[in-house]
Short mmCIF file of C-alpha atoms in Angstrom, two decimals:
data_model
loop_
_atom_site.label_atom_id
_atom_site.label_comp_id
_atom_site.label_asym_id
_atom_site.label_seq_id
_atom_site.Cartn_x
_atom_site.Cartn_y
_atom_site.Cartn_z
CA MET A 244 -39.71 84.83 65.72
CA THR A 245 -42.31 85.93 63.27
CA SER A 246 -45.96 85.06 63.61
CA GLN A 247 -47.70 83.11 60.90
CA PRO A 248 -51.43 83.67 61.00
CA ASN A 249 -53.70 81.22 59.32
CA SER A 250 -54.64 82.17 55.78
CA SER A 251 -58.28 82.49 56.81
CA ALA A 252 -57.43 85.18 59.35
CA PRO A 253 -59.06 88.56 58.79
CA ALA A 254 -56.91 91.07 57.02
CA PRO A 255 -55.49 93.62 59.39
CA ALA A 256 -57.07 97.02 59.22
CA THR A 257 -54.02 98.80 60.53
CA ALA A 258 -50.51 98.79 59.28
CA ASP A 259 -48.46 96.14 61.06
CA THR A 260 -44.76 96.32 61.55
CA GLY A 261 -42.69 93.40 62.55
CA THR A 262 -39.07 94.00 61.72
CA GLY A 263 -36.31 93.24 64.15
CA GLY A 264 -35.69 96.98 64.42
CA SER A 265 -39.16 97.72 65.72
CA VAL A 266 -38.82 94.93 68.29
CA VAL A 267 -35.53 96.35 69.53
CA LEU A 268 -37.05 99.83 69.66
CA ALA A 269 -40.06 98.58 71.55
CA TRP A 270 -37.88 96.84 74.13
CA LEU A 271 -35.79 100.00 74.50
CA VAL A 272 -38.91 102.07 75.24
CA VAL A 273 -39.71 99.93 78.25
CA GLY A 274 -36.21 98.65 79.01
CA LEU A 275 -34.56 102.02 79.53
CA PRO A 276 -36.91 103.28 82.26
CA LEU A 277 -36.77 99.87 83.89
CA ALA A 278 -32.99 99.86 83.80
CA TRP A 279 -32.95 103.34 85.34
CA GLY A 280 -35.28 102.18 88.12
CA VAL A 281 -33.25 99.05 88.78
CA SER A 282 -30.01 101.07 88.89
CA GLN A 283 -31.56 103.51 91.40
CA THR A 284 -32.70 100.59 93.55
CA PHE A 285 -29.32 98.91 93.32
CA ILE A 286 -27.52 102.07 94.40
CA LYS A 287 -29.87 102.34 97.40
CA ALA A 288 -29.36 98.68 98.22
CA LEU A 289 -25.57 99.14 98.35
CA ALA A 290 -26.08 100.99 101.66
CA LEU A 291 -26.91 97.63 103.20
CA PHE A 292 -23.42 96.27 102.44
CA LYS A 293 -21.45 99.30 103.63
CA MET B 63 -64.19 111.22 62.91
CA ALA B 64 -65.64 109.95 66.12
CA ASP B 65 -66.54 106.71 64.42
CA ASN B 66 -63.07 106.34 62.91
CA SER B 67 -61.29 107.00 66.17
CA SER B 68 -63.47 104.57 68.11
CA SER B 69 -63.11 101.83 65.51
CA LEU B 70 -59.33 101.98 65.83
CA LEU B 71 -59.86 100.67 69.34
CA ASP B 72 -62.03 97.77 68.30
CA ARG B 73 -60.79 94.25 68.73
CA SER B 74 -61.30 93.53 65.04
CA ARG B 75 -58.88 96.38 64.18
CA THR B 76 -56.17 94.93 66.42
CA VAL B 77 -55.89 91.51 64.77
CA ALA B 78 -52.23 91.15 63.77
CA GLY B 79 -51.12 90.97 60.17
CA PRO B 80 -48.69 88.45 58.73
CA ASN B 81 -45.57 90.44 59.51
CA TYR B 82 -46.38 91.22 63.11
CA ASN B 83 -43.70 89.96 65.45
CA ARG B 84 -45.11 88.48 68.63
CA TRP B 85 -42.15 89.77 70.63
CA LEU B 86 -43.71 93.23 70.34
CA VAL B 87 -46.50 92.12 72.68
CA PRO B 88 -44.46 91.76 75.90
CA PRO B 89 -43.09 95.33 75.73
CA ALA B 90 -46.63 96.59 75.05
CA ALA B 91 -47.77 94.75 78.17
CA LEU B 92 -44.76 95.99 80.11
CA ALA B 93 -45.62 99.60 79.27
CA ILE B 94 -48.91 99.14 81.12
CA HIS B 95 -47.53 97.17 84.05
CA LEU B 96 -44.48 99.39 84.56
CA ALA B 97 -46.84 102.36 84.83
CA ILE B 98 -49.47 100.91 87.16
CA GLY B 99 -46.77 99.22 89.26
CA GLN B 100 -46.18 102.75 90.60
CA ALA B 101 -48.88 101.88 93.12
CA TYR B 102 -46.34 99.86 95.10
CA ALA B 103 -44.37 103.08 95.58
CA PHE B 104 -47.28 105.11 96.96
CA SER B 105 -45.62 105.08 100.37
CA VAL B 106 -43.08 107.58 99.01
CA PHE B 107 -45.86 110.18 99.37
CA ASN B 108 -46.79 109.22 102.94
CA LYS B 109 -44.62 111.74 104.76
CA PRO B 110 -45.11 114.68 102.39
CA LEU B 111 -48.87 114.13 102.32
CA GLY B 112 -48.85 114.11 106.10
CA ALA B 113 -47.16 117.51 106.32
CA LEU B 114 -48.91 119.62 103.70
CA ARG B 115 -49.97 122.16 106.38
CA SER B 116 -46.87 122.24 108.59
CA LEU B 117 -44.45 121.84 105.66
CA ASP B 118 -42.17 119.91 108.03
CA VAL B 119 -42.35 116.11 107.68
CA ALA B 120 -40.87 115.76 111.16
CA LYS B 121 -43.56 117.92 112.78
CA PRO B 122 -47.03 117.49 111.28
CA ALA B 123 -49.61 120.15 112.20
CA ALA B 124 -52.82 119.33 114.04
CA ASP B 125 -54.85 119.60 110.81
CA ASP B 126 -52.42 117.55 108.75
CA TRP B 127 -53.57 114.15 107.47
CA THR B 128 -52.60 111.24 109.73
CA PRO B 129 -50.64 108.19 108.51
CA LEU B 130 -53.83 106.12 108.89
CA GLN B 131 -55.85 108.53 106.72
CA ILE B 132 -53.16 108.50 104.05
CA GLY B 133 -52.73 104.73 104.22
CA ILE B 134 -56.45 104.28 103.39
CA THR B 135 -55.72 105.70 99.93
CA PHE B 136 -53.53 102.74 99.02
CA SER B 137 -56.01 100.29 100.56
CA ILE B 138 -58.85 101.72 98.43
CA ALA B 139 -56.66 101.42 95.33
CA ILE B 140 -55.86 97.75 96.04
CA VAL B 141 -59.49 96.90 96.80
CA LEU B 142 -60.59 98.62 93.60
CA LEU B 143 -57.85 96.76 91.71
CA GLY B 144 -59.40 93.43 92.60
CA LEU B 145 -63.01 94.55 92.20
CA SER B 146 -62.51 96.23 88.84
CA ALA B 147 -60.44 93.29 87.53
CA ALA B 148 -63.32 91.01 88.54
CA ILE B 149 -66.07 93.23 87.17
CA PHE B 150 -64.45 94.34 83.92
CA GLY B 151 -62.78 91.03 83.02
CA LYS B 152 -65.51 89.82 80.68
CA TRP B 153 -65.83 93.24 79.11
CA LEU B 154 -62.10 93.14 78.41
CA GLU B 155 -62.37 89.74 76.74
CA ARG B 156 -65.13 91.14 74.53
CA VAL B 157 -63.64 94.49 73.49
CA GLY B 158 -60.00 93.38 73.36
CA PRO B 159 -56.82 94.65 75.02
CA ARG B 160 -56.45 97.97 73.21
CA LYS B 161 -59.67 99.52 74.43
CA ALA B 162 -59.07 98.12 77.90
CA MET B 163 -55.54 99.51 78.04
CA LEU B 164 -56.75 102.92 76.93
CA ALA B 165 -59.42 102.86 79.67
CA SER B 166 -56.75 101.86 82.15
CA SER B 167 -54.44 104.69 81.09
CA LEU B 168 -57.24 107.26 81.34
CA CYS B 169 -58.26 106.06 84.79
CA PHE B 170 -54.72 105.74 86.13
CA GLY B 171 -53.45 109.05 84.68
CA GLY B 172 -56.74 110.81 85.39
CA GLY B 173 -56.70 109.47 88.94
CA PHE B 174 -53.40 111.27 89.55
CA LEU B 175 -54.87 114.54 88.21
CA ILE B 176 -57.95 114.32 90.45
CA ALA B 177 -55.69 113.44 93.38
CA SER B 178 -53.55 116.53 92.70
CA LEU B 179 -56.68 118.64 93.08
CA GLY B 180 -57.36 116.88 96.36
CA VAL B 181 -53.84 117.71 97.54
CA HIS B 182 -54.15 121.32 96.35
CA LEU B 183 -57.48 121.77 98.21
CA HIS B 184 -56.31 119.57 101.10
CA ASN B 185 -59.44 117.48 100.62
CA ILE B 186 -58.74 113.85 101.53
CA TRP B 187 -61.95 112.62 99.88
CA LEU B 188 -60.72 113.87 96.51
CA LEU B 189 -57.45 112.05 97.14
CA TYR B 190 -59.38 108.85 97.91
CA PHE B 191 -61.59 109.32 94.87
CA GLY B 192 -58.75 110.19 92.49
CA TYR B 193 -55.86 107.92 93.36
CA GLY B 194 -57.85 105.32 95.23
CA PHE B 195 -61.10 104.88 93.34
CA VAL B 196 -60.47 106.08 89.78
CA GLY B 197 -56.78 105.12 89.82
CA GLY B 198 -57.64 101.78 91.42
CA ILE B 199 -59.99 100.98 88.51
CA GLY B 200 -57.09 101.79 86.17
CA LEU B 201 -54.92 99.37 88.14
CA GLY B 202 -57.39 96.52 87.87
CA ILE B 203 -58.17 96.89 84.18
CA GLY B 204 -54.51 97.51 83.35
CA TYR B 205 -53.26 94.51 85.34
CA ILE B 206 -55.42 91.98 83.46
CA SER B 207 -55.58 93.69 80.07
CA PRO B 208 -52.53 92.04 78.44
CA VAL B 209 -52.74 88.64 80.18
CA SER B 210 -55.01 86.65 77.89
CA THR B 211 -53.46 88.28 74.82
CA LEU B 212 -49.98 87.18 75.95
CA ILE B 213 -51.20 83.63 76.59
CA LYS B 214 -52.69 83.48 73.12
CA TRP B 215 -49.47 84.73 71.51
CA PHE B 216 -47.25 82.42 73.60
CA PRO B 217 -49.07 79.09 74.00
CA ASP B 218 -45.62 77.48 74.01
CA ARG B 219 -44.23 79.74 76.78
CA LYS B 220 -47.17 80.97 78.83
CA GLY B 221 -45.11 81.36 81.99
CA VAL B 222 -42.34 83.32 80.28
CA ALA B 223 -44.81 85.66 78.62
CA THR B 224 -47.00 86.48 81.60
CA GLY B 225 -43.91 86.57 83.82
CA MET B 226 -42.41 89.32 81.66
CA ALA B 227 -45.55 91.45 81.94
CA ILE B 228 -46.23 90.93 85.59
CA MET B 229 -42.55 91.55 86.28
CA GLY B 230 -43.32 95.08 85.15
CA PHE B 231 -45.72 95.56 88.04
CA GLY B 232 -42.84 94.76 90.38
CA GLY B 233 -40.56 97.06 88.49
CA GLY B 234 -43.03 99.95 88.43
CA ALA B 235 -42.22 100.89 92.00
CA MET B 236 -38.50 101.08 91.21
CA ILE B 237 -39.27 103.75 88.63
CA GLY B 238 -42.14 105.43 90.47
CA SER B 239 -40.31 105.94 93.74
CA PRO B 240 -37.22 107.83 92.50
CA LEU B 241 -39.31 109.64 89.90
CA ALA B 242 -41.63 110.95 92.59
CA ASN B 243 -38.73 111.94 94.84
CA ASN B 244 -36.99 113.83 92.03
CA LEU B 245 -40.17 115.63 91.01
CA MET B 246 -41.09 116.61 94.58
CA THR B 247 -37.58 118.04 95.00
CA HIS B 248 -37.94 119.92 91.71
CA PHE B 249 -41.35 121.41 92.65
CA LYS B 250 -40.75 121.96 96.33
CA ASP B 251 -40.76 125.75 96.00
CA SER B 252 -43.85 126.00 93.82
CA ALA B 253 -46.35 124.09 95.95
CA PRO B 254 -46.47 122.61 99.47
CA LEU B 255 -43.67 120.03 99.43
CA GLY B 256 -44.12 119.78 95.66
CA VAL B 257 -46.74 117.06 95.94
CA ALA B 258 -49.60 118.49 93.79
CA PRO B 259 -47.48 119.33 90.74
CA THR B 260 -45.70 115.98 91.10
CA PHE B 261 -49.07 114.23 90.85
CA ILE B 262 -49.95 116.26 87.74
CA VAL B 263 -46.65 115.50 85.99
CA MET B 264 -46.73 111.83 86.94
CA GLY B 265 -50.32 111.53 85.71
CA ILE B 266 -49.37 113.00 82.37
CA ILE B 267 -46.14 110.93 82.06
CA TYR B 268 -47.97 107.68 82.81
CA LEU B 269 -50.84 108.53 80.49
CA ILE B 270 -48.41 109.11 77.63
CA PHE B 271 -46.19 106.13 78.45
CA MET B 272 -49.16 103.76 78.55
CA GLN B 273 -50.17 104.87 75.04
CA PHE B 274 -47.16 102.93 73.78
CA GLY B 275 -48.82 99.75 75.01
CA VAL B 276 -52.27 100.81 73.78
CA TRP B 277 -51.12 101.32 70.20
CA THR B 278 -48.55 98.51 69.98
CA ILE B 279 -50.72 95.67 71.24
CA ARG B 280 -52.22 93.25 68.73
CA VAL B 281 -54.25 90.10 69.15
CA PRO B 282 -53.58 86.98 67.10
CA ALA B 283 -56.13 85.55 64.70
CA ASP B 284 -58.34 82.95 66.38
CA ASP B 285 -56.62 79.97 64.82
CA TRP B 286 -53.10 81.36 64.86
CA LYS B 287 -50.27 79.41 66.35
CA PRO B 288 -46.49 80.01 66.48
CA ALA B 289 -44.41 78.75 63.57
CA GLY B 290 -43.38 75.17 64.25
CA TYR B 291 -45.48 74.93 67.38
CA VAL B 292 -46.89 71.49 67.99
CA PRO B 293 -49.01 71.21 71.14
CA SER B 294 -47.67 68.58 73.49
CA THR B 295 -49.33 65.22 72.97
CA GLU B 296 -48.18 64.10 76.40
CA HIS B 297 -51.30 63.71 78.51
CA ASN B 298 -51.48 65.99 81.51
CA ASP B 299 -54.70 66.20 83.51
CA LEU B 300 -53.87 69.69 84.63
CA ILE B 301 -53.43 71.13 81.14
CA THR B 302 -56.78 71.19 79.40
CA THR B 303 -57.52 71.60 75.70
CA ALA B 304 -61.09 72.56 76.62
CA ASN B 305 -62.41 75.99 77.64
CA VAL B 306 -64.28 77.14 80.69
CA SER B 307 -66.14 80.47 80.83
CA ALA B 308 -65.49 82.94 83.64
CA ASP B 309 -69.00 82.43 84.96
CA ASN B 310 -68.52 78.66 85.13
CA ALA B 311 -64.95 78.90 86.45
CA ILE B 312 -66.06 80.46 89.71
CA LYS B 313 -68.41 77.50 90.26
CA THR B 314 -65.46 75.11 90.31
CA PRO B 315 -63.54 74.06 93.42
CA GLN B 316 -60.32 74.54 91.40
CA PHE B 317 -60.93 78.25 91.14
CA TRP B 318 -61.46 78.60 94.87
CA MET B 319 -58.41 76.46 95.65
CA LEU B 320 -56.34 78.83 93.53
CA TRP B 321 -58.03 81.77 95.26
CA VAL B 322 -56.83 80.37 98.60
CA VAL B 323 -53.37 79.75 97.10
CA LEU B 324 -53.07 83.42 95.99
CA LEU B 325 -54.54 84.70 99.26
CA CYS B 326 -51.98 82.74 101.30
CA ASN B 327 -49.10 83.68 99.01
CA VAL B 328 -49.88 87.40 99.13
CA THR B 329 -50.67 87.58 102.82
CA ALA B 330 -47.43 85.82 103.69
CA GLY B 331 -45.46 88.12 101.36
CA ILE B 332 -47.00 91.13 103.03
CA GLY B 333 -45.68 89.73 106.31
CA VAL B 334 -42.16 90.35 105.05
CA LEU B 335 -42.80 93.54 103.05
CA GLU B 336 -44.67 95.30 105.87
CA THR B 337 -42.06 94.44 108.50
CA ALA B 338 -38.88 94.56 106.44
CA SER B 339 -37.55 97.93 107.50
CA PRO B 340 -38.34 97.87 111.24
CA LEU B 341 -37.53 94.17 111.44
CA ILE B 342 -33.98 94.48 110.17
CA GLN B 343 -33.28 97.66 112.15
CA GLU B 344 -34.63 96.30 115.42
CA THR B 345 -33.13 92.83 115.03
CA PHE B 346 -29.68 93.96 114.00
CA SER B 347 -29.53 97.12 116.11
CA ASP B 348 -26.44 98.71 117.65
CA THR B 349 -27.46 97.14 120.95
CA ALA B 350 -27.46 93.64 119.46
CA MET B 351 -24.52 94.00 117.04
CA GLY B 352 -22.30 96.41 118.95
CA ALA B 353 -21.89 100.19 118.74
CA GLY B 354 -21.71 101.40 115.13
CA LYS B 355 -22.33 97.93 113.69
CA GLY B 356 -26.13 97.98 113.64
CA VAL B 357 -28.28 98.35 110.55
CA THR B 358 -29.05 102.03 109.92
CA ALA B 359 -32.24 103.49 108.47
CA ALA B 360 -30.44 104.01 105.15
CA ALA B 361 -29.26 100.41 105.13
CA ALA B 362 -32.80 99.28 105.95
CA ALA B 363 -34.04 101.29 102.95
CA GLY B 364 -31.42 99.43 100.91
CA PHE B 365 -32.79 96.15 102.23
CA VAL B 366 -36.33 97.16 101.14
CA GLY B 367 -34.89 98.07 97.70
CA LEU B 368 -33.20 94.70 97.45
CA LEU B 369 -36.49 92.98 98.23
CA SER B 370 -38.14 94.97 95.43
CA LEU B 371 -35.43 93.81 93.04
CA PHE B 372 -35.95 90.13 93.99
CA ASN B 373 -39.74 90.61 93.80
CA LEU B 374 -39.19 91.68 90.16
CA LEU B 375 -36.66 88.97 89.31
CA GLY B 376 -38.79 86.28 90.95
CA ARG B 377 -41.77 87.15 88.82
CA PHE B 378 -39.83 86.37 85.66
CA PHE B 379 -37.60 83.56 86.95
CA TRP B 380 -40.20 81.44 88.74
CA SER B 381 -42.95 81.98 86.19
CA SER B 382 -40.57 80.94 83.37
CA ALA B 383 -39.43 77.96 85.42
CA SER B 384 -43.05 76.89 85.82
CA ASP B 385 -43.16 76.25 82.06
CA LYS B 386 -40.70 73.43 82.66
CA LEU B 387 -41.66 72.36 86.17
CA GLY B 388 -45.46 72.55 85.76
CA ARG B 389 -47.58 75.02 87.73
CA LYS B 390 -48.54 72.68 90.53
CA VAL B 391 -44.92 71.73 91.22
CA ALA B 392 -43.87 75.40 91.05
CA TYR B 393 -46.41 76.40 93.70
CA ALA B 394 -45.47 73.38 95.78
CA ILE B 395 -41.89 74.78 95.79
CA TYR B 396 -43.07 78.31 96.64
CA PHE B 397 -45.01 77.02 99.59
CA GLY B 398 -42.85 74.06 100.67
CA LEU B 399 -39.59 75.98 100.60
CA GLY B 400 -41.43 79.06 101.85
CA ILE B 401 -42.62 77.27 105.02
CA LEU B 402 -39.03 76.36 105.92
CA LEU B 403 -37.64 79.81 105.13
CA TYR B 404 -40.35 81.76 106.98
CA ALA B 405 -39.84 79.55 110.03
CA LEU B 406 -36.08 80.13 109.77
CA ILE B 407 -36.23 83.94 109.79
CA PRO B 408 -36.74 84.42 113.56
CA THR B 409 -33.89 81.99 114.30
CA LEU B 410 -31.51 83.81 111.94
CA GLY B 411 -32.46 87.07 113.60
CA HIS B 412 -31.96 85.62 117.06
CA ASN B 413 -28.49 84.35 116.05
CA LEU B 414 -27.64 87.69 114.38
CA GLN B 415 -26.82 86.06 111.04
CA LEU B 416 -27.36 89.17 108.94
CA THR B 417 -26.12 87.91 105.56
CA LEU B 418 -28.12 84.70 105.72
CA PHE B 419 -31.12 86.69 106.95
CA VAL B 420 -30.96 88.95 103.88
CA VAL B 421 -30.50 86.02 101.49
CA VAL B 422 -33.46 84.12 102.93
CA ALA B 423 -35.73 87.21 102.83
CA CYS B 424 -34.76 87.78 99.16
CA VAL B 425 -35.59 84.16 98.24
CA ILE B 426 -38.93 84.43 100.06
CA ILE B 427 -39.85 87.61 98.17
CA SER B 428 -38.76 86.14 94.85
CA MET B 429 -41.29 83.31 95.43
CA TYR B 430 -43.94 85.81 96.46
CA GLY B 431 -43.48 87.52 93.09
CA GLY B 432 -43.39 84.11 91.42
CA GLY B 433 -46.75 83.28 92.95
CA PHE B 434 -48.30 86.36 91.36
CA ALA B 435 -46.74 85.79 87.96
CA THR B 436 -47.48 82.08 87.66
CA ALA B 437 -51.23 82.49 88.41
CA PRO B 438 -52.36 83.40 84.86
CA ALA B 439 -50.58 80.41 83.30
CA TYR B 440 -52.02 78.10 85.97
CA LEU B 441 -55.50 79.44 85.18
CA SER B 442 -54.91 78.96 81.47
CA ASP B 443 -53.80 75.37 82.05
CA LEU B 444 -56.92 74.59 84.06
CA PHE B 445 -59.60 76.65 82.31
CA GLY B 446 -58.24 77.16 78.77
CA LYS B 447 -57.57 80.44 76.93
CA PHE B 448 -61.19 81.43 76.24
CA GLN B 449 -61.80 83.87 79.13
CA VAL B 450 -58.56 83.50 81.07
CA GLY B 451 -58.26 87.31 81.48
CA ALA B 452 -61.70 87.51 83.07
CA ILE B 453 -61.02 84.51 85.32
CA HIS B 454 -57.70 86.07 86.34
CA GLY B 455 -59.57 89.27 87.18
CA ARG B 456 -61.86 87.39 89.51
CA LEU B 457 -58.92 85.63 91.11
CA LEU B 458 -57.37 89.00 91.94
CA THR B 459 -60.08 89.62 94.57
CA ALA B 460 -57.83 87.34 96.69
CA TRP B 461 -55.12 90.00 96.34
CA SER B 462 -57.52 92.73 97.52
CA THR B 463 -58.51 90.62 100.47
CA ALA B 464 -54.92 89.94 101.38
CA GLY B 465 -54.03 93.59 100.86
CA VAL B 466 -56.45 94.57 103.63
CA LEU B 467 -56.13 91.52 105.91
CA GLY B 468 -52.35 91.10 105.65
CA PRO B 469 -51.26 94.40 107.24
CA LEU B 470 -53.94 94.06 109.93
CA ILE B 471 -52.67 90.59 110.93
CA VAL B 472 -49.02 91.64 110.79
CA HIS B 473 -49.47 94.79 112.89
CA TYR B 474 -51.78 93.05 115.40
CA LEU B 475 -49.30 90.21 115.98
CA SER B 476 -46.15 92.35 116.17
CA ASP B 477 -47.80 95.01 118.34
CA SER B 478 -49.08 92.33 120.73
CA ARG B 479 -45.60 90.85 121.12
CA LYS B 480 -44.07 94.30 121.66
CA ALA B 481 -46.73 95.07 124.31
CA GLU B 482 -45.60 91.88 126.07
CA GLY B 483 -42.07 93.28 126.19
CA PHE B 484 -40.44 91.37 123.34
CA THR B 485 -37.90 93.19 121.19
CA GLY B 486 -35.88 92.58 118.03
CA ALA B 487 -36.55 89.34 116.14
CA ALA B 488 -38.63 88.01 119.05
CA ALA B 489 -41.20 90.76 118.50
CA TYR B 490 -41.85 89.44 114.99
CA GLN B 491 -41.58 85.74 115.76
CA THR B 492 -45.32 85.10 115.79
CA VAL B 493 -45.72 87.03 112.52
CA PHE B 494 -43.37 84.66 110.72
CA TYR B 495 -44.68 81.47 112.35
CA THR B 496 -48.24 82.52 111.48
CA MET B 497 -47.21 83.23 107.91
CA ALA B 498 -45.52 79.80 107.71
CA GLY B 499 -48.82 78.35 108.92
CA LEU B 500 -50.66 80.22 106.17
CA LEU B 501 -48.27 78.72 103.64
CA VAL B 502 -49.18 75.25 104.90
CA VAL B 503 -52.81 76.07 104.06
CA GLY B 504 -51.72 77.30 100.61
CA PHE B 505 -49.59 74.18 100.10
CA ILE B 506 -52.57 71.93 100.84
CA ALA B 507 -54.90 73.97 98.63
CA ASN B 508 -52.44 73.63 95.74
CA ILE B 509 -51.90 69.92 96.25
CA ILE B 510 -55.62 69.12 96.04
CA VAL B 511 -56.10 70.98 92.73
CA THR B 512 -57.27 68.49 90.09
CA ALA B 513 -58.55 68.75 86.54
CA VAL B 514 -61.81 70.70 86.07
CA ASN B 515 -64.88 68.50 85.64
CA GLU B 516 -66.03 68.24 82.04
CA ARG B 517 -69.49 69.53 82.88
CA TYR B 518 -68.03 73.00 83.21
CA HIS B 519 -66.44 72.92 79.73
CA GLU B 520 -67.86 75.03 76.91
CA LYS B 521 -69.63 72.88 74.34
CA GLY B 522 -68.30 73.30 70.80
CA PRO B 523 -65.71 75.80 69.56
CA VAL B 524 -65.42 79.11 71.37
CA THR B 525 -64.50 82.45 69.95
CA VAL B 526 -64.67 86.08 70.89
CA GLU B 527 -67.98 87.63 69.88
CA PRO B 528 -67.42 88.94 66.34
CA GLY B 529 -67.87 92.62 65.97
CA ALA B 530 -68.35 93.12 69.65
CA HIS B 531 -67.26 96.63 70.42
#
């Protein structure tokens, strides 16, 4: 979903990027460490069911 | 140069352009929360920090730090979390999320570096100052920094958006704990138990990782709204279109009712988290279950891990569900269902129903996380978007209070029962019944929340101070 600022909004002073690719990349940056952490926790939790 | 670099941090320089995709904001927020959520994994350092002299975690030396001394570090961090969130909330609303996130990253990463010096010199005061005081300020500013920005970007899904960010705080421990263990193993030959270099590396890693959030975050223009978004015309007393300032919010009974709600939710959750490992091992011991069938220390660690996972999932699931259910109904479920489940735990332990015991504990902890994650959206509903980050910061003093009171209550009650000769689930019975009682208080506090009186509303349109840096 792309944002649609009001036409009276101040012009951005920095370059903005909003492609689907940058969103996927951004989610990978945080998703990969989180997935690693969850997998480590899950492996530890398996001991409960042995 | 100095002027240019500082202006990049200004709120006015972070207003999003027309092509900015709002789905970039949750990962920016997650980068901060995943980092500072490491605080929940501080206990991974307890044993190594307590054996820096003897170098044997099983046999601490006389001049090694005691568990109580080490535990104070975490308590200071949690107290500073609440205090700094309350104190810096209005500053955050004025300067915007980017500057606040940068301050958070410097404090949190810098806190690790100072703490490493404390470990190297074996000076507990430096550990307290670094990880507890400086790091704690980083926790507080970091925790609230993306909240109001997320609510402004997602007026149509406030619960989903804040749930995603605050989920990161739950997930931070899952990354921080194995990361710390791996680093301490790696550095074990270069420093006592590898703790000091681990602190240095973690400080640098978190400082860098948090920069992703700092430089990705954008705020929407004041009158921006999502494409196709039409605010609900259905009247709901508990969802205001007005705005209440942080200074006025704390004068309202609604704020203090929510303060009690969060206090009860967190204290009760601590009742499970603090007792989880000994509770499951003592309740389902070899003596109770039969030789070789009891829950081992490794399995208990797995149970604690499972609780962390449900803490994380609950933050997203329940907060998202509150968008549909309404905040008041969501909290009524957390507390109403929670009362039943807390009261059920001792019975399940007494009857040795391990599977059901684990399932119930996981549901309880999911609602504990849900209580945390739903709070910002509840505040936004009641007080508007204007200074919701600052109001949330002040609400978090309830967390600090619970973080100190909760463990004291839990240990006092369980130790008293053990001194009376009770063992297994019976030793923790009063803990769970007391926590169920606390949830009754929280349930009532939530039920009596009503709309904020109009006299507290801001008069006329509100906006962030232009050019405020």
